[in-house]
JSON list of C-alpha atoms in Angstrom, two decimals:
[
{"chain": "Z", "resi": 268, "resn": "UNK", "atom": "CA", "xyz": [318.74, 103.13, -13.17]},
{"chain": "Z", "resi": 269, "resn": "UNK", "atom": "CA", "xyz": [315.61, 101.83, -13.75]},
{"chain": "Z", "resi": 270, "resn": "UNK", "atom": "CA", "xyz": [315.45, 102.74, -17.92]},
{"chain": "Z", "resi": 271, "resn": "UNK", "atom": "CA", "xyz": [319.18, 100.48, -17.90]},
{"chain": "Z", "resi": 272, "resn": "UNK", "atom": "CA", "xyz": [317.47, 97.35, -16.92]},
{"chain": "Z", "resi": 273, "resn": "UNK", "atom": "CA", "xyz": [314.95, 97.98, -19.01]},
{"chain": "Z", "resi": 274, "resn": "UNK", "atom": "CA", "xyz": [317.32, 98.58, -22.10]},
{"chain": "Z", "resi": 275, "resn": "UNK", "atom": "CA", "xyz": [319.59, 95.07, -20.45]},
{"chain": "Z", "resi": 276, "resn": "UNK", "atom": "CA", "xyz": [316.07, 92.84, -20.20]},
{"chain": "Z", "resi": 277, "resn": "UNK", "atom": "CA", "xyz": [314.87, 94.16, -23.53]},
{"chain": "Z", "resi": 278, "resn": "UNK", "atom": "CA", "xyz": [318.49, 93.26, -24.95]},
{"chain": "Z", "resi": 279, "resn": "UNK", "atom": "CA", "xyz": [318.01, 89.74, -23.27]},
{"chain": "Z", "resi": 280, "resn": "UNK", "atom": "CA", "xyz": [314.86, 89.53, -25.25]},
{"chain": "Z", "resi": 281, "resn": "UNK", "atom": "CA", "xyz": [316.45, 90.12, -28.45]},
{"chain": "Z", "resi": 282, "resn": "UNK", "atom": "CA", "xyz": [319.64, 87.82, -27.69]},
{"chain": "Z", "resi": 283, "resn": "UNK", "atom": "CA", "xyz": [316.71, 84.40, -26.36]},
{"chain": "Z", "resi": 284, "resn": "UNK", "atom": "CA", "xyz": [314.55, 84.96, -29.97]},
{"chain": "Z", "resi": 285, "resn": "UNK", "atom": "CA", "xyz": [317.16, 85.77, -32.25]},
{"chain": "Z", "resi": 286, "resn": "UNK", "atom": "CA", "xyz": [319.74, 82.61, -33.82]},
{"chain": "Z", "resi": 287, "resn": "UNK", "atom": "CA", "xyz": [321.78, 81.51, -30.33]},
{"chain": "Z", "resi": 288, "resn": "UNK", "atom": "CA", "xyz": [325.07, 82.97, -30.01]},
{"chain": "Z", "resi": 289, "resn": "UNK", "atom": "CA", "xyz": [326.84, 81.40, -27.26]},
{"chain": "Z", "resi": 290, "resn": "UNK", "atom": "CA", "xyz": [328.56, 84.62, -26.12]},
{"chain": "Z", "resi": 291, "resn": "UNK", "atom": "CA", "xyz": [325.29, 86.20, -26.72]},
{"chain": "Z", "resi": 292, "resn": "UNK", "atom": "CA", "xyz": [323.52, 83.94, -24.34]},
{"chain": "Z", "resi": 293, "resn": "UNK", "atom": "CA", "xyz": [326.57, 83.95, -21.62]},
{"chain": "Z", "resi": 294, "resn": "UNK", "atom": "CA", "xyz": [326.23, 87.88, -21.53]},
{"chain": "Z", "resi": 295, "resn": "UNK", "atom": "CA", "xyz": [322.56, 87.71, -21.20]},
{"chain": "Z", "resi": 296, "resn": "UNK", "atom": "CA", "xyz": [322.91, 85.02, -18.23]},
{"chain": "Z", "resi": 297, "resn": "UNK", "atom": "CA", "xyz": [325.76, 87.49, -16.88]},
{"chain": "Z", "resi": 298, "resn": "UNK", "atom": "CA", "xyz": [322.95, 90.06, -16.62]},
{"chain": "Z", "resi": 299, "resn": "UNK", "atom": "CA", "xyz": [320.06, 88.09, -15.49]},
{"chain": "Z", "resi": 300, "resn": "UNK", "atom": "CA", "xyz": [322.06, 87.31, -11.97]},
{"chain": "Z", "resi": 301, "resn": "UNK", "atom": "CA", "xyz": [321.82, 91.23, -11.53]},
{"chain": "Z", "resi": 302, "resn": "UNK", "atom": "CA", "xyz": [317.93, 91.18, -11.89]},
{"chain": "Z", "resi": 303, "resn": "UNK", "atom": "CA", "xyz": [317.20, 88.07, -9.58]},
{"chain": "Z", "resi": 304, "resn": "UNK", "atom": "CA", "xyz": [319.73, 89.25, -6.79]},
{"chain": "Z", "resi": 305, "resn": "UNK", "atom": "CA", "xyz": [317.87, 92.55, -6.67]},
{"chain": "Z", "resi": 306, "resn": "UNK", "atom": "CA", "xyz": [315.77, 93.43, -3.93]},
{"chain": "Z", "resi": 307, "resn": "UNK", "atom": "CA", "xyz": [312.80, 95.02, -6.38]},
{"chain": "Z", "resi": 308, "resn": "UNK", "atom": "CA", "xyz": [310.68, 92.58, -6.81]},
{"chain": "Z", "resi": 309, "resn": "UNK", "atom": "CA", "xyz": [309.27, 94.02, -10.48]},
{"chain": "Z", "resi": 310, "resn": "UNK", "atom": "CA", "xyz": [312.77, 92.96, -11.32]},
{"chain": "Z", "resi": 311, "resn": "UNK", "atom": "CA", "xyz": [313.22, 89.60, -9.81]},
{"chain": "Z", "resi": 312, "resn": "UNK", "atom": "CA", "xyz": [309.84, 88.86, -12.17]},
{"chain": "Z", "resi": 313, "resn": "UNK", "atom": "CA", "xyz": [311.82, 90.33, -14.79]},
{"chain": "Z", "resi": 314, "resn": "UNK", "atom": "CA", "xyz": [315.03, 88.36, -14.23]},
{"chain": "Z", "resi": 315, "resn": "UNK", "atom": "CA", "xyz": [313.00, 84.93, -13.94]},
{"chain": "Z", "resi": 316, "resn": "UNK", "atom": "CA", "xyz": [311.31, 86.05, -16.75]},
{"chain": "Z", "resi": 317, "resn": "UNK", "atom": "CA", "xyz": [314.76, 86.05, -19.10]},
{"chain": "Z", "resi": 318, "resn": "UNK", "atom": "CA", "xyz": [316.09, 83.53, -17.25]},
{"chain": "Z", "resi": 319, "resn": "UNK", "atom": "CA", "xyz": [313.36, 81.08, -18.35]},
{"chain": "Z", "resi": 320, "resn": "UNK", "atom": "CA", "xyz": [313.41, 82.00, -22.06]},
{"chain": "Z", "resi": 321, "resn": "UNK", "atom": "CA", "xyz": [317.28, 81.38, -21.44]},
{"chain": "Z", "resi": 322, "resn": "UNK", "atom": "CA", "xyz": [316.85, 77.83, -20.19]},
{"chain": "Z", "resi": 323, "resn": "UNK", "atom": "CA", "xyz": [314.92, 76.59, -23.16]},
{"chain": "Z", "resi": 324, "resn": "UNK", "atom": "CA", "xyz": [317.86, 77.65, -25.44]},
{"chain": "Z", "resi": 325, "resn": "UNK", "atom": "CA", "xyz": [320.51, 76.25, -22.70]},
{"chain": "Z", "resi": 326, "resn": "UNK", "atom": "CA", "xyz": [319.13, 74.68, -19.84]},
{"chain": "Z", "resi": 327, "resn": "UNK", "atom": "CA", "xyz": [323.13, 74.82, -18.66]},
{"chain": "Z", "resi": 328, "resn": "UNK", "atom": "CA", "xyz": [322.16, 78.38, -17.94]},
{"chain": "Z", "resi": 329, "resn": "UNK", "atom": "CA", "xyz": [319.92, 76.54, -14.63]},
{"chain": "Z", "resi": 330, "resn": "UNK", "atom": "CA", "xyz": [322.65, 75.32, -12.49]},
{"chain": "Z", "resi": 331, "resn": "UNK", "atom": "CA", "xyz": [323.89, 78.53, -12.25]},
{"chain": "Z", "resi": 332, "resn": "UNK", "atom": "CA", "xyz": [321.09, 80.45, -11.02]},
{"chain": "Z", "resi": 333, "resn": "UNK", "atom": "CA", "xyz": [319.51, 77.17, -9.23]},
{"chain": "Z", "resi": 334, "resn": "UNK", "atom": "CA", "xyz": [319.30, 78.76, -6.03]},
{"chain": "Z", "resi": 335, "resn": "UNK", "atom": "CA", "xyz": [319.17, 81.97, -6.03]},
{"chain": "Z", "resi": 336, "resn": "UNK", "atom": "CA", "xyz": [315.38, 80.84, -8.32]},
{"chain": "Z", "resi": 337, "resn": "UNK", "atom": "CA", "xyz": [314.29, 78.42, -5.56]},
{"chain": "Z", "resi": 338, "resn": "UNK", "atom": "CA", "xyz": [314.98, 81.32, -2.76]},
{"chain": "Z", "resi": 339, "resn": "UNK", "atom": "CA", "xyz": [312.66, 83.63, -4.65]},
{"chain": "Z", "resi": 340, "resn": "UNK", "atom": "CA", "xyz": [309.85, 80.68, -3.95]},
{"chain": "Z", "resi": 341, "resn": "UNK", "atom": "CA", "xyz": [310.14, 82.62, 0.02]},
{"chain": "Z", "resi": 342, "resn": "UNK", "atom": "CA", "xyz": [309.23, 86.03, -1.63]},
{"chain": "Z", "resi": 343, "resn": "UNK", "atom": "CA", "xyz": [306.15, 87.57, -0.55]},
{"chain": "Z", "resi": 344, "resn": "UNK", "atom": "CA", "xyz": [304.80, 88.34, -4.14]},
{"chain": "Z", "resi": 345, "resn": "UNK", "atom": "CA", "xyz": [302.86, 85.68, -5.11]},
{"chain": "Z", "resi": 346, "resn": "UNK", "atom": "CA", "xyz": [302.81, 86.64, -8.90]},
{"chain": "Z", "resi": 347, "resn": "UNK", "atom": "CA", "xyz": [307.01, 85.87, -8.65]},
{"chain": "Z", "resi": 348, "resn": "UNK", "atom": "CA", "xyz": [306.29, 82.72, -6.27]},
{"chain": "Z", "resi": 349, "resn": "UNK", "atom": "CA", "xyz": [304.13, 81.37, -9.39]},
{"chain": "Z", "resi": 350, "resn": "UNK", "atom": "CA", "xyz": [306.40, 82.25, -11.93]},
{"chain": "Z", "resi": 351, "resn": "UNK", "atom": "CA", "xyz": [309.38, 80.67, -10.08]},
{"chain": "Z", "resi": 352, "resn": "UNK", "atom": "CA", "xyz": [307.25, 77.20, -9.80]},
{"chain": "Z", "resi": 353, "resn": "UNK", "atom": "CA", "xyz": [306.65, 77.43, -13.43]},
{"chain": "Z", "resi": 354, "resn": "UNK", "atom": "CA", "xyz": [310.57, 78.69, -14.23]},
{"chain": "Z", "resi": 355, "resn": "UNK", "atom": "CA", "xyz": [311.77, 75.48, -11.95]},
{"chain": "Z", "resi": 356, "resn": "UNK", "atom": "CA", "xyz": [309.53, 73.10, -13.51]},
{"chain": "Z", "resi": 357, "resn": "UNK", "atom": "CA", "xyz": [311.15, 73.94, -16.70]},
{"chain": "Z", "resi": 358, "resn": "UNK", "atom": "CA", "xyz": [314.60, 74.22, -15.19]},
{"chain": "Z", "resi": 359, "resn": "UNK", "atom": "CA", "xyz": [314.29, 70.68, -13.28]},
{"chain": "Z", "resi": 360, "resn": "UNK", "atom": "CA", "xyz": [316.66, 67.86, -15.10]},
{"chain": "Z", "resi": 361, "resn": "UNK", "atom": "CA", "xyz": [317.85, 64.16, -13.82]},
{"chain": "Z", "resi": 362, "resn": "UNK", "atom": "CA", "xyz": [321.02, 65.80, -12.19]},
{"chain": "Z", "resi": 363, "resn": "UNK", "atom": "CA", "xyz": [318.59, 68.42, -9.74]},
{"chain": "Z", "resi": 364, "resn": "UNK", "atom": "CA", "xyz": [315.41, 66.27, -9.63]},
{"chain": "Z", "resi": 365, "resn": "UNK", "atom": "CA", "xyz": [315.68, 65.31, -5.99]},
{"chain": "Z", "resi": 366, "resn": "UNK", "atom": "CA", "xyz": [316.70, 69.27, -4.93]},
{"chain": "Z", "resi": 367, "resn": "UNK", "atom": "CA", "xyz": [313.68, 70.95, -7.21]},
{"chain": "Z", "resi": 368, "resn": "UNK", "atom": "CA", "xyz": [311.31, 68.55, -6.31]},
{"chain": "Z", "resi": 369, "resn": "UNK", "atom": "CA", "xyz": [311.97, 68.43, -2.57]},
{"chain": "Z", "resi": 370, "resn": "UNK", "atom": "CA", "xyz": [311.71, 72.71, -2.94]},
{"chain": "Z", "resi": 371, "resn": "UNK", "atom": "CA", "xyz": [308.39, 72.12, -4.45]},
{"chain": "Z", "resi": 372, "resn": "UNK", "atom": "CA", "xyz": [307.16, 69.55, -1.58]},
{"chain": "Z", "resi": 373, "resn": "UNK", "atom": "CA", "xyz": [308.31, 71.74, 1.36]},
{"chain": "Z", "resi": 374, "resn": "UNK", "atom": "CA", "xyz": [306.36, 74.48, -0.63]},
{"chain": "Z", "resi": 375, "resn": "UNK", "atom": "CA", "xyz": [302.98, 72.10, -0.86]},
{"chain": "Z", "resi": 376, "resn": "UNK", "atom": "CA", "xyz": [303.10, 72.08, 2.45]},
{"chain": "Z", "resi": 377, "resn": "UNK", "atom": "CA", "xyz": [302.71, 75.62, 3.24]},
{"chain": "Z", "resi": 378, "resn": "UNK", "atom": "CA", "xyz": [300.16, 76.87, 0.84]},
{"chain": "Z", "resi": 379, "resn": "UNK", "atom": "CA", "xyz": [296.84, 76.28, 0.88]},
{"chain": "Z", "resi": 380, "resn": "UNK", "atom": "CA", "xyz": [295.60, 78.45, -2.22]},
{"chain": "Z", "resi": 381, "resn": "UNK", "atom": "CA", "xyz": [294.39, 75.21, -3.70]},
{"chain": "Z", "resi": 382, "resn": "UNK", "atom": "CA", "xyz": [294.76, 75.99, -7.49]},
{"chain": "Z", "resi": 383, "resn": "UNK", "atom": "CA", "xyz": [298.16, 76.37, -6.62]},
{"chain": "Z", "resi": 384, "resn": "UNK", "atom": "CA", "xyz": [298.10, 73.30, -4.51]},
{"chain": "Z", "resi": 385, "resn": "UNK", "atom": "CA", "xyz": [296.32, 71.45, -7.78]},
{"chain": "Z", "resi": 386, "resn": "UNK", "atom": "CA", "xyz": [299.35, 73.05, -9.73]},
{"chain": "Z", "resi": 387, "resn": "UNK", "atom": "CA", "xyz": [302.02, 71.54, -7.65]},
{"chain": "Z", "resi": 388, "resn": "UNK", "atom": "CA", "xyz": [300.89, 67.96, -7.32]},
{"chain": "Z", "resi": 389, "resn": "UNK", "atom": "CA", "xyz": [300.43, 67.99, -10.98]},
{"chain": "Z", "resi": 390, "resn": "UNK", "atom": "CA", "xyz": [303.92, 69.18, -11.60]},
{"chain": "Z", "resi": 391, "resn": "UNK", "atom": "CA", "xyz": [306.03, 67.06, -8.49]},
{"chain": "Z", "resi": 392, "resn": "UNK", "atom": "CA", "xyz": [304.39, 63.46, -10.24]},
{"chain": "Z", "resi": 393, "resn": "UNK", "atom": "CA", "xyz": [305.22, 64.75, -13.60]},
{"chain": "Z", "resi": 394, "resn": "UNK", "atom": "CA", "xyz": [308.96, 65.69, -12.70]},
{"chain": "Z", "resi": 395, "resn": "UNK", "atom": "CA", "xyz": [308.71, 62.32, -10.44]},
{"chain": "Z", "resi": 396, "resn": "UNK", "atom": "CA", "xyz": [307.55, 60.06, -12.98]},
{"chain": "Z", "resi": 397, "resn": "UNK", "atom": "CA", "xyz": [310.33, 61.52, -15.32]},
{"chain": "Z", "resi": 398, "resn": "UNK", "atom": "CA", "xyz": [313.40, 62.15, -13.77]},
{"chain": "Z", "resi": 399, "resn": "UNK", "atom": "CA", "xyz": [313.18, 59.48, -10.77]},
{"chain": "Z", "resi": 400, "resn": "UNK", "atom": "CA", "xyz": [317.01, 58.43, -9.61]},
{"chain": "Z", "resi": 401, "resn": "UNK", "atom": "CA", "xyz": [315.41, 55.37, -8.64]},
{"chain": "Z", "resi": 402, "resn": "UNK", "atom": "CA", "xyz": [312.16, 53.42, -7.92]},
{"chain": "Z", "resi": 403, "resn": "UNK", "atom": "CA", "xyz": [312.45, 54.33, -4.09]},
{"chain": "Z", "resi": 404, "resn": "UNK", "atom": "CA", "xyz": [312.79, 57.50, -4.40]},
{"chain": "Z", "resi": 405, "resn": "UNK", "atom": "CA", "xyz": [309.85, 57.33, -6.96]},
{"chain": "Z", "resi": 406, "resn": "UNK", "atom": "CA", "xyz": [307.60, 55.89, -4.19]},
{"chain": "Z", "resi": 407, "resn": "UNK", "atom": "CA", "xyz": [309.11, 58.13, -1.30]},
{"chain": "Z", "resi": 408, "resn": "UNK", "atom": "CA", "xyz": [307.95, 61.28, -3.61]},
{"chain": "Z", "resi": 409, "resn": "UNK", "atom": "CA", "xyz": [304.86, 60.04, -4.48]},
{"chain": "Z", "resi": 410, "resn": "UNK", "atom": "CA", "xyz": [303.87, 58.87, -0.86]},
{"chain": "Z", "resi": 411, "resn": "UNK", "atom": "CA", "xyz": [304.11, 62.53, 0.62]},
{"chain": "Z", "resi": 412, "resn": "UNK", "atom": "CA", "xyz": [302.46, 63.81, -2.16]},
{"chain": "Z", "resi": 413, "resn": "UNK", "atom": "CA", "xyz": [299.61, 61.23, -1.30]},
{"chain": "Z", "resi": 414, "resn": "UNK", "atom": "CA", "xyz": [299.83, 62.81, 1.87]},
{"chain": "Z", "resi": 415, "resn": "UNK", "atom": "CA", "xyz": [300.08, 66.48, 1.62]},
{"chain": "Z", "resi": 416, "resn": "UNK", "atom": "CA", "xyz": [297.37, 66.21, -1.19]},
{"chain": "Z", "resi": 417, "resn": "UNK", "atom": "CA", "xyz": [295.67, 62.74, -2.37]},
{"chain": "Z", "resi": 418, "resn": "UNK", "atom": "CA", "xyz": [292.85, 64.60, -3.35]},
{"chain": "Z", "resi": 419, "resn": "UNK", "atom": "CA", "xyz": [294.08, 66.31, -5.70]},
{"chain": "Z", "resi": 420, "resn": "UNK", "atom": "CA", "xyz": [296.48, 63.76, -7.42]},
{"chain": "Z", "resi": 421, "resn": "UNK", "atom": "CA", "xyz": [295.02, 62.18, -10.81]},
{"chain": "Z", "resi": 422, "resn": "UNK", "atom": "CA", "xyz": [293.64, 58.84, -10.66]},
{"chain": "Z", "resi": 423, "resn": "UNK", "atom": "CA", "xyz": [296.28, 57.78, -13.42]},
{"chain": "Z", "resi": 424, "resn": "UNK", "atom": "CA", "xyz": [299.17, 58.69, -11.20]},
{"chain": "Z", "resi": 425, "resn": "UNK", "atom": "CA", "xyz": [297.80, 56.83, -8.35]},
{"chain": "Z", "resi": 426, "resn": "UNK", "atom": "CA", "xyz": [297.44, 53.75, -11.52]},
{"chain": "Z", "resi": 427, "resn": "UNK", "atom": "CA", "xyz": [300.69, 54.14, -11.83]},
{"chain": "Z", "resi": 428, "resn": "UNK", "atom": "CA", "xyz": [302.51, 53.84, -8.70]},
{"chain": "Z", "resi": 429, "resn": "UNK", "atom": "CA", "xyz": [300.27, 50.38, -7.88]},
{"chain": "Z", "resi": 430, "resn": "UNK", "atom": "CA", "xyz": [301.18, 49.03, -11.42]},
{"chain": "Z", "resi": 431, "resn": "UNK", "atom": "CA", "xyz": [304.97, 49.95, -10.46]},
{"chain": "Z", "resi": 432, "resn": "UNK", "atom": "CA", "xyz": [304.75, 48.04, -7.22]},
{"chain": "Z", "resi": 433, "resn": "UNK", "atom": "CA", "xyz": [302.46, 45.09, -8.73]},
{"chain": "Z", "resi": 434, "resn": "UNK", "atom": "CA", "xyz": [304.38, 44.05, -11.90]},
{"chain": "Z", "resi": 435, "resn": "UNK", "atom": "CA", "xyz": [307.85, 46.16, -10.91]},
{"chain": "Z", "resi": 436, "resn": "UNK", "atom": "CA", "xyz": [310.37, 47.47, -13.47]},
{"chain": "Z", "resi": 437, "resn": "UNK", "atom": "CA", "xyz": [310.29, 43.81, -15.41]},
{"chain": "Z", "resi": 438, "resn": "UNK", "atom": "CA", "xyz": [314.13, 44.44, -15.63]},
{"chain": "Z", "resi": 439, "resn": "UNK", "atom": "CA", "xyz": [315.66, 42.72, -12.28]},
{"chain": "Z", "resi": 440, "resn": "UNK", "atom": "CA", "xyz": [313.46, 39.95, -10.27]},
{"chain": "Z", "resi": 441, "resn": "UNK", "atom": "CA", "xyz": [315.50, 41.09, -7.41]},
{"chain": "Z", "resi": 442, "resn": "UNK", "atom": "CA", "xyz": [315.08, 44.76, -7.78]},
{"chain": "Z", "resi": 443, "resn": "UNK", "atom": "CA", "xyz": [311.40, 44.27, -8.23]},
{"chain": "Z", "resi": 444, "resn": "UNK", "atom": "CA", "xyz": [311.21, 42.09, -4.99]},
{"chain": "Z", "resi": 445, "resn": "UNK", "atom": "CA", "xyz": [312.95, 44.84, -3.03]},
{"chain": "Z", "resi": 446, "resn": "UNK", "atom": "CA", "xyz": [310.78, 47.48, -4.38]},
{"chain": "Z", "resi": 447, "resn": "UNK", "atom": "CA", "xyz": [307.66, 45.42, -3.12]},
{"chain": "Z", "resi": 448, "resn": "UNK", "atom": "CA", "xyz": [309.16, 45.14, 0.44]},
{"chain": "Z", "resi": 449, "resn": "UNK", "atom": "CA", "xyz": [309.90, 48.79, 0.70]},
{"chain": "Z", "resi": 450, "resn": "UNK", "atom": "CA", "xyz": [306.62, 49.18, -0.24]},
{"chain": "Z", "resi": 451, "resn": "UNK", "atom": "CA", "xyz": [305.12, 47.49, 1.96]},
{"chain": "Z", "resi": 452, "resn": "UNK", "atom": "CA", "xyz": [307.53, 48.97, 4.95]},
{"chain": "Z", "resi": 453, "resn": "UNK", "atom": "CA", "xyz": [307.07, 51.67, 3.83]},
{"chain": "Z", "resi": 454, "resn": "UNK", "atom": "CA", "xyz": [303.13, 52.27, 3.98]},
{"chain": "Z", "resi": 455, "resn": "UNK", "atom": "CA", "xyz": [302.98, 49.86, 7.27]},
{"chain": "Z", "resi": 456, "resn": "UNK", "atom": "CA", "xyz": [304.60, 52.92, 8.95]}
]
């Protein structure tokens, strides 16, 4: 058993650095489900291996395999919990921004290996300050990141977030006005 996934992963390989092929890449995302779902965890690293050299020729490929990725953030093996991280960074687009990233907070708040802590601030303000549905949801993020781990955000993010609030989105008076008073609600709680 174990020599046929090596022969599929290896075949997966070939298929993500060779010219795409559509049906090529379908059959290799077929076969990737097989390795995540598995209960061996050297294959589950394997399967988020191929699936992330998969989603930077399709990111469509994500959606598919969205969750079954974020449940392997609960495995024990911390080698596959970074490599998920790193595989839904990469994965994370405007349509499952607010999913990813709220995966990613609940897991800040759990670990305490602090590079990894350092890792994940760095990586929920980037996919924040990117794919934000809107301003408030911008400043919700970035508030519990403040608070699960200010001391480890970058001084440019924290720039940021006052500039945002200060001088708004320029676009809509009105809009800007109502992202001051959430603001300010929102850090008088």
């Amino acid at each position: 058993i174990n020599i046929g996934y090596a022969v599929i992963y290896e075949c997966v390989r070939t298929i993500t650095t060779i010219y795409p092929n559509p049906q090529l890449i379908e059959a290799a995302a077929t076969n990737i489900s097989k390795f995540i779902t598995s209960d061996n965890h050297n294959l589950k690293y394997l399967g988020i291996t191929a699936l992330a050299s998969i989603v930077q020729i399709s990111p469509k490929y994500a959606t598919e395999h969205q969750m079954v990725v974020i449940d392997c953030l609960e495995d024990p093996d911390e080698t596959l919990r970074r490599k998920t991280l790193d595989l839904l960074y990469r994965m994370t687009n405007p349509h499952n921004v607010t999913v990813i990233v709220d995966k990613l907070v609940n897991y800040l708040r759990t670990t305490v290996d602090v590079y990894l802590r350092t890792d994940l601030v760095s990586r929920i303000t980037q996919l924040a300050e990117r794919y934000a549905p809107s301003n408030s949801w911008f400043m919700q993020t970035m508030n519990t990141v403040f608070e699960l781990g200010g001391d480890l955000v970058r001084p440019e993010t924290a720039h940021s977030l006052a500039r945002l609030i200060a001088e708004g989105t320029g676009d809509d008076e009105d809009a800007d006005m109502e992202l001051r008073q959430y603001a300010v609600h929102a850090y008088l709680e």
